[in-house]
Short mmCIF file of C-alpha atoms in Angstrom, two decimals:
data_model
loop_
_atom_site.label_atom_id
_atom_site.label_comp_id
_atom_site.label_asym_id
_atom_site.label_seq_id
_atom_site.Cartn_x
_atom_site.Cartn_y
_atom_site.Cartn_z
CA MET A 161 -13.73 -7.11 -15.41
CA ASN A 162 -10.41 -7.65 -13.68
CA ARG A 163 -10.15 -11.25 -14.85
CA ASP A 164 -10.41 -10.06 -18.46
CA ARG A 165 -7.66 -7.52 -17.86
CA THR A 166 -5.49 -10.21 -16.30
CA SER A 167 -5.89 -12.49 -19.31
CA ARG A 168 -5.01 -9.67 -21.70
CA ARG A 169 -1.94 -8.81 -19.67
CA ARG A 170 -0.80 -12.42 -19.42
CA PHE A 171 -0.90 -12.65 -23.20
CA LEU A 172 1.24 -9.52 -23.54
CA LEU A 173 3.85 -10.78 -21.09
CA MET A 174 4.33 -14.31 -22.39
CA GLY A 175 7.65 -15.05 -23.97
CA SER A 176 10.58 -12.75 -23.34
CA LEU A 177 9.39 -11.09 -20.13
CA LEU A 178 8.34 -14.06 -18.05
CA GLY A 179 11.66 -15.73 -18.67
CA THR A 180 13.73 -12.88 -17.27
CA GLY A 181 12.62 -13.02 -13.65
CA LEU A 182 12.54 -9.23 -13.74
CA PHE A 183 8.97 -8.84 -14.90
CA GLY A 184 6.35 -10.29 -12.59
CA ALA A 185 2.86 -11.58 -13.28
CA ALA A 186 0.68 -8.89 -11.80
CA ALA A 187 -3.08 -9.27 -11.61
CA CYS A 188 -3.95 -5.66 -12.36
CA GLY A 189 -5.08 -3.89 -15.49
CA THR A 190 -3.25 -1.30 -17.56
CA THR A 191 -3.73 2.34 -18.25
CA ALA A 192 -1.71 5.21 -19.61
CA ALA A 193 -1.52 8.33 -17.49
CA THR A 194 -2.10 11.72 -19.01
CA GLU A 195 0.31 14.54 -19.65
CA PRO A 196 -0.36 17.73 -17.74
CA ALA A 197 -2.49 19.46 -20.35
CA ALA A 198 -4.82 16.77 -21.63
CA GLN A 199 -6.37 13.38 -21.05
CA GLY A 200 -4.94 10.61 -23.20
CA ALA A 201 -5.88 7.17 -24.39
CA ARG A 202 -5.02 4.04 -22.42
CA THR A 203 -2.12 1.86 -23.37
CA SER A 204 -0.71 -1.45 -22.20
CA ALA A 205 2.71 -2.16 -20.75
CA PRO A 206 4.23 -4.58 -18.25
CA GLU A 207 5.65 -4.25 -14.81
CA SER A 208 8.56 -5.76 -13.00
CA SER A 209 9.80 -7.34 -9.83
CA PRO A 210 12.98 -8.92 -8.51
CA ARG A 211 10.97 -12.14 -8.27
CA THR A 212 8.39 -13.93 -10.39
CA VAL A 213 5.15 -14.65 -8.57
CA PRO A 214 2.58 -17.21 -9.74
CA ASP A 215 -0.86 -15.97 -10.71
CA ARG A 216 -3.48 -16.01 -7.98
CA PRO A 217 -7.27 -15.79 -8.12
CA VAL A 218 -8.48 -12.26 -8.72
CA THR A 219 -10.84 -10.67 -6.21
CA GLU A 220 -14.09 -9.63 -7.90
CA LEU A 221 -15.74 -6.52 -6.48
CA ASP A 222 -19.05 -4.88 -7.14
CA THR A 223 -17.64 -1.55 -6.00
CA LYS A 224 -16.41 0.68 -8.82
CA THR A 225 -13.21 2.50 -7.92
CA THR A 226 -11.90 5.78 -9.27
CA ILE A 227 -8.51 4.10 -9.57
CA ASP A 228 -9.80 1.45 -11.94
CA ASP A 229 -6.54 0.54 -13.62
CA VAL A 230 -2.78 0.60 -13.16
CA THR A 231 -0.55 3.24 -14.76
CA TYR A 232 2.31 1.73 -16.73
CA LYS A 233 3.19 4.60 -19.03
CA VAL A 234 2.43 8.29 -19.45
CA ASP A 235 0.57 9.10 -22.65
CA THR A 236 2.54 12.09 -23.92
CA ASP A 237 4.12 13.41 -27.10
CA GLU A 238 6.83 15.13 -25.07
CA PRO A 239 10.28 13.47 -25.23
CA VAL A 240 10.31 12.57 -21.53
CA VAL A 241 11.12 9.47 -19.49
CA PHE A 242 10.63 8.88 -15.77
CA LEU A 243 12.98 7.35 -13.21
CA THR A 244 11.48 5.57 -10.20
CA ILE A 245 13.52 4.03 -7.38
CA ASP A 246 12.07 1.43 -5.01
CA ASP A 247 12.37 0.05 -1.48
CA GLY A 248 15.26 1.78 0.36
CA VAL A 249 17.03 -1.21 1.91
CA THR A 250 20.50 -0.01 0.79
CA ARG A 251 21.45 3.53 1.71
CA HIS A 252 24.77 5.26 1.00
CA ALA A 253 25.54 8.97 1.28
CA ASP A 254 26.93 9.07 -2.27
CA MET A 255 23.55 8.09 -3.72
CA VAL A 256 22.48 11.69 -3.23
CA ASP A 257 25.66 12.89 -4.96
CA ILE A 258 25.08 10.51 -7.89
CA LEU A 259 21.61 11.88 -8.59
CA GLU A 260 22.88 15.45 -8.21
CA GLU A 261 25.75 14.80 -10.64
CA HIS A 262 23.23 13.91 -13.32
CA ASP A 263 20.66 16.56 -12.30
CA LEU A 264 18.06 13.83 -11.79
CA LYS A 265 14.78 14.01 -9.95
CA ALA A 266 13.25 10.61 -9.19
CA THR A 267 10.03 9.26 -7.76
CA LEU A 268 10.97 7.27 -4.65
CA PHE A 269 8.58 4.43 -3.87
CA LEU A 270 9.76 3.73 -0.32
CA THR A 271 8.92 0.89 2.02
CA ASP A 272 8.06 2.27 5.44
CA GLN A 273 10.23 -0.17 7.39
CA TYR A 274 13.30 1.37 5.73
CA VAL A 275 12.06 4.93 6.18
CA ARG A 276 11.77 4.22 9.91
CA GLN A 277 15.39 3.09 9.93
CA ASP A 278 16.74 6.28 8.36
CA ALA A 279 14.18 8.97 7.51
CA ASP A 280 16.93 11.60 7.46
CA PHE A 281 18.64 9.91 4.51
CA PHE A 282 15.51 10.05 2.39
CA ARG A 283 14.70 13.59 3.51
CA ARG A 284 18.19 14.70 2.50
CA LEU A 285 17.88 12.96 -0.87
CA ARG A 286 14.51 14.60 -1.48
CA ASP A 287 15.69 18.08 -0.50
CA ARG A 288 18.92 18.04 -2.49
CA THR A 289 17.56 16.52 -5.70
CA GLY A 290 13.93 17.66 -5.85
CA SER A 291 12.73 14.06 -5.82
CA LEU A 292 9.39 13.07 -4.27
CA ILE A 293 8.55 10.28 -1.83
CA GLU A 294 5.66 7.93 -2.56
CA ASN A 295 4.01 4.84 -1.07
CA HIS A 296 5.42 1.29 -1.29
CA THR A 297 3.57 -0.19 1.75
CA LEU A 298 4.63 -0.82 5.33
CA ASP A 299 6.80 -3.92 4.92
CA HIS A 300 6.63 -5.03 1.28
CA PRO A 301 4.08 -7.89 1.31
CA ASP A 302 2.43 -9.46 -1.72
CA LEU A 303 -0.82 -7.55 -1.34
CA THR A 304 -2.86 -10.12 -3.26
CA THR A 305 -2.38 -12.57 -0.37
CA LEU A 306 -4.04 -10.15 2.07
CA PRO A 307 -7.70 -9.32 2.72
CA PHE A 308 -8.96 -5.87 1.85
CA ASP A 309 -8.68 -4.40 5.37
CA GLU A 310 -5.04 -5.46 5.66
CA GLN A 311 -4.23 -4.08 2.22
CA ARG A 312 -5.77 -0.77 3.24
CA ARG A 313 -3.74 -0.77 6.48
CA GLN A 314 -0.51 -1.41 4.57
CA ILE A 315 -1.23 1.52 2.29
CA SER A 316 -2.97 4.05 4.53
CA GLU A 317 -0.59 3.75 7.51
CA THR A 318 2.35 4.27 5.19
CA SER A 319 0.81 7.44 3.78
CA ASP A 320 -0.04 8.65 7.28
CA HIS A 321 3.55 8.18 8.42
CA TYR A 322 5.05 9.87 5.36
CA GLN A 323 2.81 12.87 5.86
CA GLN A 324 4.10 13.14 9.42
CA VAL A 325 7.83 12.74 8.70
CA PHE A 326 8.08 14.37 5.26
CA GLY A 327 5.25 16.92 5.36
CA ARG A 328 3.60 15.61 2.19
CA ARG A 329 1.04 12.86 1.75
CA PRO A 330 1.84 10.50 -1.13
CA THR A 331 -0.32 10.64 -4.24
CA LEU A 332 1.14 7.54 -5.90
CA MET A 333 1.75 3.97 -4.76
CA ARG A 334 3.51 0.96 -6.22
CA PRO A 335 2.43 -2.49 -5.05
CA PRO A 336 5.35 -4.71 -4.00
CA TYR A 337 6.37 -7.21 -6.70
CA GLY A 338 3.83 -5.53 -8.98
CA GLU A 339 1.15 -7.77 -7.46
CA CYS A 340 -2.28 -6.25 -7.00
CA ASN A 341 -5.98 -6.90 -7.46
CA ASP A 342 -9.20 -4.89 -7.31
CA ASP A 343 -8.94 -4.78 -3.50
CA THR A 344 -5.58 -3.04 -3.91
CA LEU A 345 -7.01 -0.39 -6.20
CA ARG A 346 -9.92 0.28 -3.85
CA ALA A 347 -7.63 0.38 -0.80
CA ALA A 348 -5.34 2.84 -2.58
CA GLU A 349 -8.25 5.09 -3.44
CA GLU A 350 -9.66 4.98 0.10
CA SER A 351 -6.17 5.91 1.38
CA GLY A 352 -6.24 9.12 -0.67
CA LEU A 353 -3.96 8.01 -3.49
CA LYS A 354 -4.53 9.02 -7.11
CA HIS A 355 -2.58 6.43 -9.10
CA VAL A 356 -1.21 2.91 -8.72
CA VAL A 357 2.00 2.82 -10.75
CA HIS A 358 3.94 0.01 -12.41
CA TRP A 359 6.64 0.36 -15.08
CA THR A 360 7.78 -0.38 -18.63
CA ALA A 361 11.50 -1.05 -18.16
CA VAL A 362 13.80 -2.30 -15.39
CA ILE A 363 17.46 -1.47 -14.73
CA ASP A 364 19.38 -3.86 -12.48
CA GLU A 365 23.17 -3.98 -12.05
CA GLY A 366 23.64 -1.90 -15.19
CA ALA A 367 21.47 -4.13 -17.39
CA ILE A 368 18.15 -2.96 -18.82
CA GLN A 369 15.11 -5.05 -19.69
CA TYR A 370 12.35 -3.58 -21.83
CA ALA A 371 8.70 -4.55 -21.94
CA ALA A 372 8.93 -4.40 -25.71
CA GLY A 373 11.49 -3.27 -28.24
CA ASP A 374 15.07 -2.24 -27.57
CA HIS A 375 14.87 1.39 -26.50
CA LEU A 376 12.97 3.79 -24.29
CA GLU A 377 9.97 5.64 -25.67
CA PRO A 378 8.27 8.89 -24.60
CA GLY A 379 6.34 8.39 -21.37
CA ASP A 380 8.15 5.24 -20.27
CA ILE A 381 8.47 4.61 -16.53
CA VAL A 382 11.77 3.00 -15.52
CA LEU A 383 12.25 1.01 -12.33
CA MET A 384 15.47 0.60 -10.36
CA HIS A 385 16.20 -0.03 -6.68
CA PHE A 386 18.37 1.31 -3.89
CA LYS A 387 21.12 -1.29 -4.37
CA GLU A 388 24.91 -1.47 -4.30
CA ALA A 389 25.02 -0.92 -8.07
CA PHE A 390 23.23 2.43 -7.69
CA ARG A 391 25.78 4.45 -9.70
CA GLU A 392 25.89 1.87 -12.47
CA ASP A 393 22.11 1.78 -12.69
CA VAL A 394 21.69 5.56 -12.71
CA GLU A 395 24.34 5.95 -15.39
CA ARG A 396 22.64 3.29 -17.52
CA PHE A 397 19.34 5.17 -17.19
CA VAL A 398 20.99 8.43 -18.27
CA ALA A 399 22.71 6.72 -21.21
CA GLU A 400 19.52 5.00 -22.38
CA ALA A 401 17.51 8.21 -22.12
CA ARG A 402 20.12 10.04 -24.17
CA ARG A 403 20.30 7.24 -26.74
CA SER A 404 16.53 7.38 -27.15
CA GLY A 405 16.45 11.17 -27.46
CA LEU A 406 14.55 11.62 -24.20
CA ARG A 407 14.99 13.89 -21.20
CA PRO A 408 14.35 12.73 -17.63
CA ALA A 409 11.32 14.30 -15.98
CA LEU A 410 9.53 13.94 -12.66
CA LEU A 411 6.60 11.56 -12.86
CA GLU A 412 4.40 13.61 -10.51
CA ASP A 413 4.54 16.54 -12.94
CA TYR A 414 2.65 14.37 -15.44
CA LEU A 415 0.26 12.50 -13.16
CA ASN A 416 -2.52 14.79 -12.00
#
């Protein structure tokens, strides 16, 4: 099953995406999430990473998981787009101000090693902007290189810690580099997560790369990082959303 999904995805990503270095070669399937009111059909889209990782053998499992695919895009007719921000290695006080200036709520896929360095920063960002904190593993490994038990530890211990320090257990996770396999999906489910999330567009140092086309579409999930170009990246997201006739929304409001 997963090998078929990988082949389909590899076909979709060949050409423009693999050459950018922004979109990785994940070994997971695709699904569209549903809008709040109704279940929708599945759709395909790519994911991204600051690095390109070679394909690895896919783990075949007999166990059927509830999280049986990866969410790349929300299936919705509403004119909404979702901002997600990863990692947390770079932290400046004005990042909170920048999101507030643009009245933006974001989904923060945080790596636990950075949360442990400065949990107050992320708590302040969450409280002042209405953003939510989600799971991006303990220390950002390529999960496909790890056995199932270690993948589950990376995911479950992160969720346990976030529940302790932020008072809310994550419902979403993003695998580092976009790399995952069936073990990842099963480990995420056993850790109490509801969705494994990738993305359809990447913003980096003010430049945007799309999975397809030249503009954002309803339901797109945009990835950026906590980097020095934070203001430039946020302002590019706002400009692209406006150009595409979309309004920013919080991803968790559309993933049930």
